[in-house]
Coordinates of C-alpha atoms and ligand atoms in Angstrom, one line a residue:
M395 CA 0.0 0.0 -0.2
T396 CA 2.0 3.5 -0.9
P397 CA 1.7 5.7 2.3
D398 CA 0.0 8.6 3.0
P399 CA 2.4 11.2 1.5
A400 CA 0.9 13.4 4.2
S401 CA 2.4 11.0 7.2
V402 CA 5.7 11.0 5.8
P403 CA 8.1 13.8 7.2
V404 CA 11.1 15.5 6.3
P405 CA 14.3 13.1 6.2
A406 CA 17.0 14.2 8.6
A407 CA 19.8 13.8 6.8
V408 CA 22.3 16.7 6.2
D409 CA 23.0 15.2 2.6
W410 CA 19.5 14.3 2.1
W411 CA 20.6 15.6 -2.0
R412 CA 23.0 12.7 -2.7
D413 CA 20.5 10.7 -4.3
A414 CA 17.5 13.0 -4.1
V415 CA 14.7 13.3 -7.1
F416 CA 13.9 17.2 -7.9
Y417 CA 11.5 17.9 -9.5
Q418 CA 11.7 21.9 -11.6
V419 CA 8.3 23.7 -11.5
Y420 CA 8.3 26.3 -14.3
I421 CA 6.5 28.3 -12.2
R422 CA 4.7 30.6 -15.0
S423 CA 3.1 27.0 -16.9
F424 CA 3.1 24.7 -13.5
A425 CA -1.0 25.3 -12.5
D426 CA -2.7 29.0 -12.4
G427 CA -4.2 29.2 -9.1
D428 CA -5.8 32.6 -9.4
G429 CA -7.5 32.4 -13.0
D430 CA -5.2 34.6 -14.9
G431 CA -3.9 32.3 -17.6
V432 CA -0.5 32.3 -15.8
G433 CA 1.0 29.7 -13.1
D434 CA 1.7 31.0 -9.5
L435 CA 3.0 29.6 -5.7
A436 CA -0.9 29.0 -5.0
G437 CA -1.4 27.0 -7.9
I438 CA 2.2 24.7 -6.8
R439 CA 0.2 24.6 -3.7
S440 CA -3.2 23.3 -4.9
R441 CA -1.0 20.6 -6.6
L442 CA 1.5 19.2 -4.2
R443 CA 0.0 16.0 -3.1
Y444 CA 0.2 15.3 -7.1
L445 CA 4.1 15.7 -6.2
A446 CA 4.0 13.7 -3.4
E447 CA 2.2 11.3 -5.3
L448 CA 4.4 11.3 -8.2
G449 CA 7.3 10.2 -5.3
V450 CA 9.6 13.2 -5.8
D451 CA 12.3 14.4 -2.8
A452 CA 12.2 18.3 -3.8
L453 CA 11.4 20.6 -6.0
W454 CA 12.9 23.4 -7.8
I455 CA 10.9 26.7 -8.4
T456 CA 12.2 29.3 -10.7
P457 CA 12.3 32.6 -10.1
F458 CA 9.2 34.0 -8.3
Y459 CA 10.7 37.5 -7.7
P460 CA 9.2 40.8 -9.0
S461 CA 10.1 41.0 -12.3
P462 CA 9.3 43.1 -15.2
M463 CA 9.4 39.3 -17.0
A464 CA 11.7 40.8 -20.3
D465 CA 13.0 36.9 -19.5
H466 CA 10.1 35.8 -17.0
G467 CA 11.4 36.2 -14.0
Y468 CA 15.2 35.9 -14.6
D469 CA 15.3 39.4 -14.5
V470 CA 14.7 40.3 -11.0
A471 CA 13.9 43.7 -9.7
D472 CA 14.0 42.6 -6.3
P473 CA 15.2 39.9 -4.9
R474 CA 13.7 39.3 -1.9
D475 CA 10.3 39.4 -2.2
V476 CA 7.2 37.9 -3.9
E477 CA 6.0 38.8 -7.9
P478 CA 2.5 39.8 -7.5
V479 CA 1.3 37.8 -10.4
F480 CA 2.6 34.5 -8.8
G481 CA 1.4 36.0 -4.9
D482 CA 3.4 37.1 -2.1
L483 CA 5.6 36.3 0.9
A484 CA 2.5 34.7 2.8
E485 CA 1.6 32.4 -0.1
F486 CA 5.3 31.0 0.2
D487 CA 5.5 30.6 3.3
A488 CA 2.3 28.6 3.6
L489 CA 3.8 26.7 0.5
L490 CA 7.0 25.9 1.9
E491 CA 5.0 24.7 5.1
E492 CA 2.8 22.3 3.4
A493 CA 5.9 21.4 1.0
H494 CA 7.5 20.2 4.0
G495 CA 4.3 18.5 5.5
L496 CA 4.2 16.3 2.8
G497 CA 8.0 15.3 3.0
L498 CA 9.4 18.0 -0.1
R499 CA 12.6 19.9 0.2
M500 CA 12.0 23.0 -1.6
T501 CA 14.6 24.8 -3.2
I502 CA 14.5 28.0 -5.3
D503 CA 16.0 29.9 -8.3
L504 CA 18.9 32.7 -7.2
V505 CA 20.1 34.5 -10.0
P506 CA 22.9 36.1 -9.2
N507 CA 24.7 37.1 -12.5
H508 CA 22.6 40.0 -13.3
S509 CA 19.3 41.8 -12.5
S510 CA 16.5 43.4 -13.8
H511 CA 17.0 47.5 -15.3
L512 CA 14.3 47.9 -13.2
R513 CA 15.9 47.2 -10.6
E514 CA 16.4 50.1 -8.0
W515 CA 20.6 49.4 -8.2
F516 CA 20.4 49.6 -12.1
Q517 CA 17.6 53.0 -11.4
E518 CA 20.4 54.6 -9.3
A519 CA 23.3 54.1 -11.3
L520 CA 21.7 55.1 -14.4
A521 CA 21.0 58.4 -13.1
A522 CA 24.3 58.4 -11.4
P523 CA 27.5 59.9 -13.4
P524 CA 30.0 57.3 -14.8
G525 CA 32.8 56.4 -12.8
S526 CA 30.3 56.8 -9.2
P527 CA 29.5 53.8 -6.8
A528 CA 26.3 53.1 -7.6
R529 CA 27.1 52.4 -11.5
A530 CA 30.6 50.2 -9.7
R531 CA 27.9 47.8 -9.0
Y532 CA 27.2 47.2 -12.5
V533 CA 30.1 46.9 -15.8
F534 CA 29.7 50.4 -16.9
R535 CA 32.6 51.4 -19.5
D536 CA 33.0 53.8 -21.9
G537 CA 32.8 52.7 -25.3
R538 CA 35.6 52.7 -28.4
G539 CA 36.3 54.5 -31.4
P540 CA 34.9 58.2 -32.5
G541 CA 33.2 59.9 -29.2
G542 CA 33.1 56.3 -27.6
G543 CA 30.3 55.3 -30.4
E544 CA 31.5 51.7 -30.3
P545 CA 30.8 48.9 -27.5
P546 CA 33.8 48.6 -25.6
N547 CA 34.3 45.2 -26.7
N548 CA 33.3 42.6 -29.1
W549 CA 31.0 40.3 -27.0
P550 CA 27.3 39.1 -28.1
S551 CA 24.5 38.4 -25.8
V552 CA 23.9 34.7 -25.6
F553 CA 20.4 36.5 -26.9
G554 CA 21.9 37.5 -30.1
G555 CA 22.7 40.9 -30.7
P556 CA 25.7 43.1 -28.9
A557 CA 26.0 42.3 -24.8
W558 CA 26.6 46.0 -24.7
T559 CA 24.1 48.4 -24.3
R560 CA 24.0 52.6 -24.6
V561 CA 22.8 54.6 -21.8
P562 CA 22.1 58.3 -22.5
G563 CA 25.7 60.2 -21.6
G564 CA 27.4 57.8 -23.5
Q565 CA 28.3 55.1 -21.3
W566 CA 28.0 51.6 -22.2
Y567 CA 26.8 48.9 -19.5
L568 CA 27.3 44.9 -20.1
H569 CA 24.1 42.5 -20.3
L570 CA 25.1 39.0 -21.1
F571 CA 21.8 37.8 -21.7
A572 CA 19.0 41.0 -22.9
A573 CA 19.3 44.7 -22.1
E574 CA 16.7 44.4 -19.2
Q575 CA 19.4 42.0 -17.7
P576 CA 22.5 43.9 -16.6
D577 CA 25.1 42.5 -15.2
L578 CA 26.1 42.9 -12.1
D579 CA 29.7 43.2 -10.7
F580 CA 31.4 40.9 -8.7
T581 CA 34.2 42.7 -7.5
N582 CA 31.9 44.9 -5.8
R583 CA 31.9 44.6 -2.1
E584 CA 28.2 45.9 -2.3
V585 CA 27.1 43.5 -4.7
L586 CA 28.6 40.0 -3.1
A587 CA 27.0 41.4 0.5
D588 CA 23.8 41.9 -1.1
L589 CA 23.7 37.8 -2.2
E590 CA 24.3 36.7 1.3
T591 CA 21.6 38.9 2.3
T592 CA 19.3 37.3 -0.2
L593 CA 20.6 33.8 0.6
R594 CA 19.8 34.5 4.4
F595 CA 16.7 35.8 3.8
W596 CA 15.6 33.0 2.5
L597 CA 16.7 30.4 4.4
A598 CA 15.2 32.0 7.8
R599 CA 12.2 31.8 5.7
G600 CA 13.5 27.5 5.6
V601 CA 14.3 26.3 2.0
D602 CA 16.3 23.8 1.3
G603 CA 18.6 25.0 -1.0
F604 CA 19.4 26.9 -4.4
R605 CA 19.2 26.3 -7.9
I606 CA 21.8 28.7 -8.9
D607 CA 22.0 31.5 -12.6
V608 CA 24.2 30.8 -14.8
A609 CA 26.4 29.6 -12.1
H610 CA 29.2 30.3 -14.3
G611 CA 29.8 33.7 -15.1
M612 CA 29.9 36.0 -12.3
A613 CA 33.3 36.7 -13.1
K614 CA 34.7 38.5 -15.7
P615 CA 38.5 38.7 -17.3
E616 CA 39.9 42.3 -16.4
G617 CA 40.3 44.8 -18.7
L618 CA 37.3 43.0 -20.8
P619 CA 39.0 41.5 -23.4
D620 CA 37.9 41.2 -26.9
M621 CA 36.6 37.6 -27.7
V622 CA 38.2 35.2 -30.7
A623 CA 35.4 33.1 -30.7
A624 CA 32.6 35.5 -30.6
E625 CA 30.9 35.0 -33.9
D626 CA 31.3 31.0 -33.6
T627 CA 29.4 31.0 -30.1
G628 CA 25.4 29.4 -30.5
L629 CA 23.0 31.2 -28.2
F630 CA 22.8 28.9 -25.5
D631 CA 25.9 26.8 -26.9
D632 CA 28.3 25.4 -24.5
H633 CA 30.7 28.1 -23.3
G634 CA 33.7 26.5 -25.0
P635 CA 37.5 28.0 -24.4
G636 CA 38.0 31.3 -26.2
D637 CA 34.8 31.9 -24.7
L638 CA 35.7 35.1 -22.5
R639 CA 32.2 36.2 -21.0
F640 CA 32.2 32.9 -19.0
D641 CA 34.0 29.8 -17.0
Q642 CA 36.5 32.8 -15.2
D643 CA 38.8 31.6 -12.7
G644 CA 37.4 34.8 -10.2
V645 CA 34.0 32.8 -10.4
H646 CA 34.9 30.7 -7.6
D647 CA 35.2 33.0 -4.9
V648 CA 31.8 33.7 -5.3
H649 CA 31.0 29.7 -5.4
R650 CA 33.3 30.1 -1.8
R651 CA 30.8 32.9 -0.5
I652 CA 28.0 31.4 -1.4
R653 CA 29.1 28.0 0.0
R654 CA 30.2 29.2 3.4
V655 CA 26.6 31.0 3.9
L656 CA 25.2 27.6 3.0
E657 CA 27.6 25.9 5.7
Q658 CA 25.7 27.8 9.0
H659 CA 22.4 26.1 7.3
P660 CA 23.0 22.3 7.3
G661 CA 21.1 20.5 5.1
T662 CA 21.4 22.8 2.8
M663 CA 22.3 22.6 -1.0
A664 CA 23.2 24.2 -4.1
V665 CA 23.3 23.4 -7.7
G666 CA 24.3 24.9 -10.5
E667 CA 23.4 25.8 -14.1
L668 CA 27.1 25.7 -15.1
W669 CA 27.3 25.5 -19.5
V670 CA 30.7 24.0 -18.9
H671 CA 31.8 21.5 -21.1
D672 CA 35.2 20.2 -20.4
D673 CA 35.4 17.8 -17.3
D674 CA 37.7 19.3 -15.4
R675 CA 36.6 22.6 -15.5
L676 CA 33.9 21.7 -14.5
A677 CA 34.9 19.2 -12.0
R678 CA 36.5 22.5 -10.8
Y679 CA 32.4 23.8 -9.3
V680 CA 31.6 20.9 -7.0
R681 CA 34.5 21.0 -5.0
A682 CA 34.6 20.4 -1.4
D683 CA 33.7 24.3 -0.6
E684 CA 31.7 24.8 -3.7
L685 CA 28.8 23.9 -5.0
H686 CA 26.8 20.8 -4.1
L687 CA 25.5 19.9 -7.6
A688 CA 26.5 20.7 -10.9
F689 CA 23.7 20.5 -13.6
N690 CA 25.6 17.7 -16.5
F691 CA 23.9 19.3 -19.5
Q692 CA 25.5 16.3 -21.6
L693 CA 22.0 13.8 -21.3
L694 CA 20.3 16.9 -22.6
L695 CA 22.5 17.5 -25.3
A696 CA 22.1 13.9 -26.7
D697 CA 21.2 12.3 -29.8
W698 CA 18.7 9.2 -29.6
D699 CA 22.4 7.1 -30.2
A700 CA 23.8 4.6 -27.7
E701 CA 27.2 6.2 -28.7
E702 CA 26.4 9.4 -27.7
L703 CA 23.9 8.4 -24.7
R704 CA 27.2 6.7 -23.2
T705 CA 29.7 9.4 -24.1
A706 CA 27.4 11.5 -22.5
V707 CA 27.3 9.1 -19.3
D708 CA 31.1 8.8 -19.1
H709 CA 32.1 12.3 -19.0
S710 CA 29.4 12.9 -17.0
L711 CA 31.1 10.4 -14.2
A712 CA 34.3 11.6 -15.1
T713 CA 33.3 15.1 -14.0
V714 CA 32.4 14.0 -10.4
A715 CA 35.0 10.8 -10.3
G716 CA 37.7 13.0 -8.3
T717 CA 34.9 15.2 -6.4
P718 CA 32.7 14.7 -3.6
A719 CA 29.6 15.6 -5.9
P720 CA 27.5 13.1 -6.9
A721 CA 26.1 13.2 -10.8
C722 CA 23.3 15.1 -11.4
W723 CA 21.1 14.0 -14.7
V724 CA 19.0 16.2 -16.8
L725 CA 17.0 15.1 -19.8
S726 CA 14.7 18.6 -20.0
N727 CA 14.2 21.8 -18.9
H728 CA 12.8 25.1 -19.6
D729 CA 15.4 26.3 -21.6
R730 CA 15.8 23.6 -24.3
P731 CA 13.6 21.5 -26.3
R732 CA 11.8 18.9 -24.3
H733 CA 13.1 15.4 -24.7
V734 CA 10.0 14.0 -26.2
T735 CA 10.4 15.9 -29.2
R736 CA 14.3 15.7 -29.8
Y737 CA 14.0 11.9 -29.8
G738 CA 11.7 12.5 -32.6
G739 CA 8.2 13.4 -31.6
G740 CA 5.2 11.6 -32.1
A741 CA 4.7 7.8 -30.6
S742 CA 8.4 6.9 -31.6
G743 CA 9.7 10.3 -29.5
T744 CA 7.6 9.1 -26.9
R745 CA 8.5 5.1 -26.6
R746 CA 12.0 6.4 -26.4
A747 CA 11.6 9.1 -23.9
R748 CA 10.4 6.3 -21.5
A749 CA 13.2 4.5 -22.1
A750 CA 15.1 7.3 -21.1
V751 CA 13.5 8.0 -17.9
L752 CA 14.3 4.7 -17.2
L753 CA 17.9 5.4 -18.1
Q754 CA 18.2 8.3 -15.9
L755 CA 16.6 6.8 -13.2
A756 CA 18.7 4.3 -12.9
L757 CA 22.2 6.1 -12.9
P758 CA 23.9 6.7 -10.1
G759 CA 22.9 10.4 -8.3
V760 CA 20.6 12.3 -8.4
A761 CA 18.0 13.1 -10.9
Y762 CA 16.0 16.9 -12.0
L763 CA 12.8 15.9 -14.0
Y764 CA 10.9 19.2 -15.5
N765 CA 7.7 19.4 -14.9
G766 CA 5.4 17.7 -17.7
D767 CA 8.8 15.2 -18.0
E768 CA 5.8 12.7 -16.2
L769 CA 3.1 13.1 -18.9
G770 CA 5.3 12.8 -21.6
M771 CA 4.9 16.6 -22.7
P772 CA 5.9 17.4 -26.7
D773 CA 7.2 20.7 -27.8
V774 CA 4.8 22.9 -29.2
E775 CA 5.0 25.1 -32.6
L776 CA 3.8 28.3 -31.8
P777 CA 2.6 30.6 -34.3
D778 CA 5.1 34.3 -34.7
E779 CA 2.5 36.1 -32.6
V780 CA 2.3 34.5 -30.3
L781 CA 6.0 34.1 -28.8
Q782 CA 7.7 35.7 -25.6
D783 CA 10.8 34.6 -25.4
P784 CA 13.6 37.7 -25.8
I785 CA 15.0 35.6 -27.7
W786 CA 12.7 35.9 -30.6
E787 CA 13.0 39.5 -30.7
R788 CA 16.6 39.7 -30.2
S789 CA 17.6 37.7 -33.0
G790 CA 15.9 39.5 -35.3
H791 CA 13.1 36.7 -35.3
T792 CA 15.9 34.1 -36.5
E793 CA 15.5 32.0 -33.5
R794 CA 12.4 31.2 -32.2
G795 CA 13.4 31.2 -28.7
R796 CA 12.4 28.6 -25.9
D797 CA 8.4 29.5 -25.5
S798 CA 7.7 25.7 -26.9
C799 CA 9.0 24.1 -24.5
R800 CA 6.9 26.3 -21.8
I801 CA 3.7 25.0 -22.4
P802 CA 1.3 25.5 -19.5
V803 CA 1.1 21.8 -18.1
P804 CA -2.2 19.7 -18.4
W805 CA -4.1 19.0 -15.7
S806 CA -7.6 17.8 -16.5
G807 CA -10.5 17.8 -19.1
T808 CA -10.5 17.4 -23.1
A809 CA -10.3 21.3 -23.8
A810 CA -7.6 24.1 -23.1
A811 CA -6.6 25.1 -20.4
Y812 CA -7.0 21.5 -19.3
G813 CA -7.3 22.3 -15.0
F814 CA -4.7 24.5 -15.7
S815 CA -6.1 27.5 -15.2
T816 CA -9.7 28.6 -15.3
S817 CA -9.0 31.2 -17.7
P818 CA -9.2 29.4 -21.3
D819 CA -6.5 32.6 -21.6
T820 CA -3.0 31.2 -20.6
W821 CA 0.4 32.9 -20.9
L822 CA 0.6 30.6 -24.2
P823 CA -1.2 28.8 -25.1
M824 CA -2.4 25.4 -25.3
P825 CA -2.9 23.1 -28.3
A826 CA -6.1 21.2 -28.6
G827 CA -6.4 17.9 -28.8
W828 CA -4.5 17.4 -25.5
G829 CA -7.1 15.3 -23.5
A830 CA -5.1 11.8 -23.2
L831 CA -1.9 14.2 -22.3
T832 CA -3.5 15.3 -19.0
A833 CA -2.4 14.0 -15.7
E834 CA -6.0 13.1 -14.6
A835 CA -6.3 10.9 -18.2
Q836 CA -2.8 8.7 -17.7
A837 CA -3.7 8.5 -13.7
A838 CA -6.2 6.3 -14.9
D839 CA -4.1 4.5 -17.3
A840 CA -1.6 1.8 -15.7
G841 CA 0.5 1.8 -19.6
S842 CA 0.8 5.5 -19.1
M843 CA 3.9 8.1 -18.9
L844 CA 2.6 9.0 -15.4
S845 CA 2.3 5.4 -14.4
L846 CA 5.6 4.9 -15.1
Y847 CA 7.1 7.6 -14.2
R848 CA 5.4 6.8 -10.3
T849 CA 6.5 3.3 -10.5
A850 CA 10.1 4.1 -11.6
L851 CA 10.1 6.6 -8.6
R852 CA 8.4 4.2 -6.1
L853 CA 10.7 1.3 -6.8
R854 CA 14.4 3.9 -6.6
A855 CA 13.3 4.9 -3.0
T856 CA 12.5 1.6 -2.2
S857 CA 14.4 -0.7 -3.7
P858 CA 17.4 -2.0 -2.1
A859 CA 19.0 -2.8 -5.6
F860 CA 19.9 1.1 -6.3
G861 CA 22.2 0.7 -3.9
G862 CA 25.5 2.3 -3.7
G863 CA 26.7 5.4 -5.2
A864 CA 28.2 3.8 -8.6
M865 CA 27.9 1.4 -12.0
H866 CA 29.8 -0.4 -14.3
W867 CA 29.2 -1.2 -17.7
L868 CA 28.3 -4.9 -18.8
P869 CA 29.0 -5.9 -22.4
A870 CA 25.7 -5.2 -24.5
P871 CA 24.7 -6.4 -27.9
D872 CA 25.6 -3.5 -30.8
G873 CA 23.3 -0.3 -29.7
C874 CA 22.5 -1.1 -26.3
L875 CA 23.5 0.3 -22.8
A876 CA 23.6 -1.8 -20.7
F877 CA 25.0 -1.4 -16.7
R878 CA 25.0 -2.7 -13.0
R879 CA 24.3 -1.1 -10.1
P880 CA 26.6 -2.7 -6.5
G881 CA 22.8 -3.2 -5.2
G882 CA 21.6 -5.8 -8.0
L883 CA 20.3 -3.2 -10.1
V884 CA 20.7 -4.1 -14.4
C885 CA 19.2 -1.4 -17.1
L886 CA 19.3 -2.1 -20.2
L887 CA 18.8 0.4 -22.9
N888 CA 18.0 -0.8 -26.4
V889 CA 18.7 2.3 -29.0
S890 CA 19.0 -0.1 -31.7
P891 CA 16.8 -0.7 -34.7
A892 CA 16.2 -5.3 -33.5
P893 CA 14.9 -6.4 -30.4
V894 CA 17.7 -8.3 -28.1
P895 CA 17.9 -10.5 -25.4
M896 CA 17.6 -10.1 -22.1
P897 CA 20.5 -10.3 -19.2
E898 CA 19.4 -12.9 -16.8
G899 CA 17.1 -11.5 -13.7
H900 CA 14.3 -10.5 -12.3
V901 CA 12.2 -8.1 -14.5
L902 CA 11.2 -4.8 -12.0
L903 CA 10.0 -2.2 -14.4
A904 CA 10.3 -2.1 -18.8
S905 CA 9.0 1.1 -20.9
D906 CA 7.9 -1.6 -23.1
D907 CA 6.3 -4.9 -23.0
V908 CA 8.7 -7.6 -22.6
C909 CA 7.1 -10.8 -22.7
G910 CA 9.5 -13.6 -24.2
G911 CA 12.2 -12.8 -22.7
V912 CA 13.5 -10.1 -25.9
L913 CA 13.5 -6.4 -25.3
P914 CA 12.3 -4.4 -28.2
P915 CA 13.3 -1.5 -30.4
D916 CA 13.6 1.7 -28.2
A917 CA 13.3 0.3 -24.9
A918 CA 14.6 -0.3 -21.8
V919 CA 14.4 -2.9 -19.0
W920 CA 15.3 -2.8 -15.0
L921 CA 16.0 -6.3 -13.2
H922 CA 17.3 -6.8 -10.1
A923 CA 20.0 -9.7 -11.1
Ligands
LIG75 C1 19.1 30.3 -17.8 C2 17.6 30.2 -17.3 O1 17.6 29.0 -16.8 C3 17.0 31.0 -18.6 O2 16.3 30.6 -18.7 C4 17.6 32.0 -18.2 O3 17.5 33.2 -19.6 C5 19.1 32.7 -18.4 N1 20.0 32.3 -17.4 C6 19.3 33.9 -18.3 O4 18.9 34.5 -16.2

């Protein structure tokens, strides 16, 4: 019998996160509690029992702070308050208390690298003269060329266009993302102190940790030299060598500061969003006095190909091998195409996504699920006129941006807004024909994606087969991956076009029908051997 989640206390271990399953709530799209078509804290509250029953350990809630929404909350105007569209501090406290009561940890997004242009600090900076303390909190510089009319260097914004905007009076300010997201200067003591104040503010309210946005961005190289690779750097690509905007050595001082604060609150943690491809460079962020976890995006970048998936796993494990951190597996998030779509979409994308989650949840370490993964949500092609991501405008309409993977979650019913909101007018439109995708429809179907996730998460939490924080590869047929965990779990993934024989063992769970001892193509199985 499944225990009543209300009776499950939050486990006491300080390193509860080491093998936790986190659920990313993209707040605008998860559940709308007040009927304005935008998800909010009240909506999350109303769905907490669903999350507890799903079997995740912790939530990561994307930014809910006051914001003009130039980048949907990643442009923070006040890091220590709640955006009225999402609720208020009392609602936040109630959500946190209820989550804890259901045994769910709650982590929140921290956006240190930049603020909103409407943050009081930036408004002060605009009103203040060059060289003033108000400007020193941001990265203001004189321009180059005649009259300083050209940007101080050649850096592009991650969202397209130059990373610099000129202000009246002639100086330029740096923004690695949208112009409404000016970068803060972390060599400024006030900026660092303010980050600590923000951490302590939310820790005092009881949060269990933070997801740190652009965790490789908070330090800029001395003199802000031109980048050689400027032209080659794609939007949201891994920022490799030559990209001077990210992964500068000084950023580790900031992470040490953050860690020192967290150490004063045992049981709290931080995970970094780090687009750092090199294993050794990435490993530096999870040294003992820095972040607890680093998202490893290799699985999220890998195609449905056995070699690519295996390489992704190997690199992720190699990254953490000499560090105290476990690996941290991600298949989808709010910045990339959802994996059902990446794997080809339609029935085949869904079949592959079923197999992929068995891979993700069998690997040792931490897993992050993105809201709607458990329903097998695909991306949705949207017409130009509804696109909202700043990437669309800033790229001169050449990049459509990330709206397609941010469609609101369908909960129930057969027509938009499928229980997401009482308003059919949701912030991004929901397509027709999603009745079978809703949580309600899937809960009633033992063969659904939701049922697969629930069973997989229950097994992962309760079966001794998952014991031990390691794995080793087993010999496997061509186009297949097989590995074993010390507790006896064997996971076999078939990415080949042909059925393959299954190893010996007791079948715990399969993503497809495994009658007859063979694993079909695009399927995975867990065995206890
Ligand atoms: C990473 C976040 O995940 C993304 O959504 C945001 O646009 C950028 N950081 C800038 O804050």
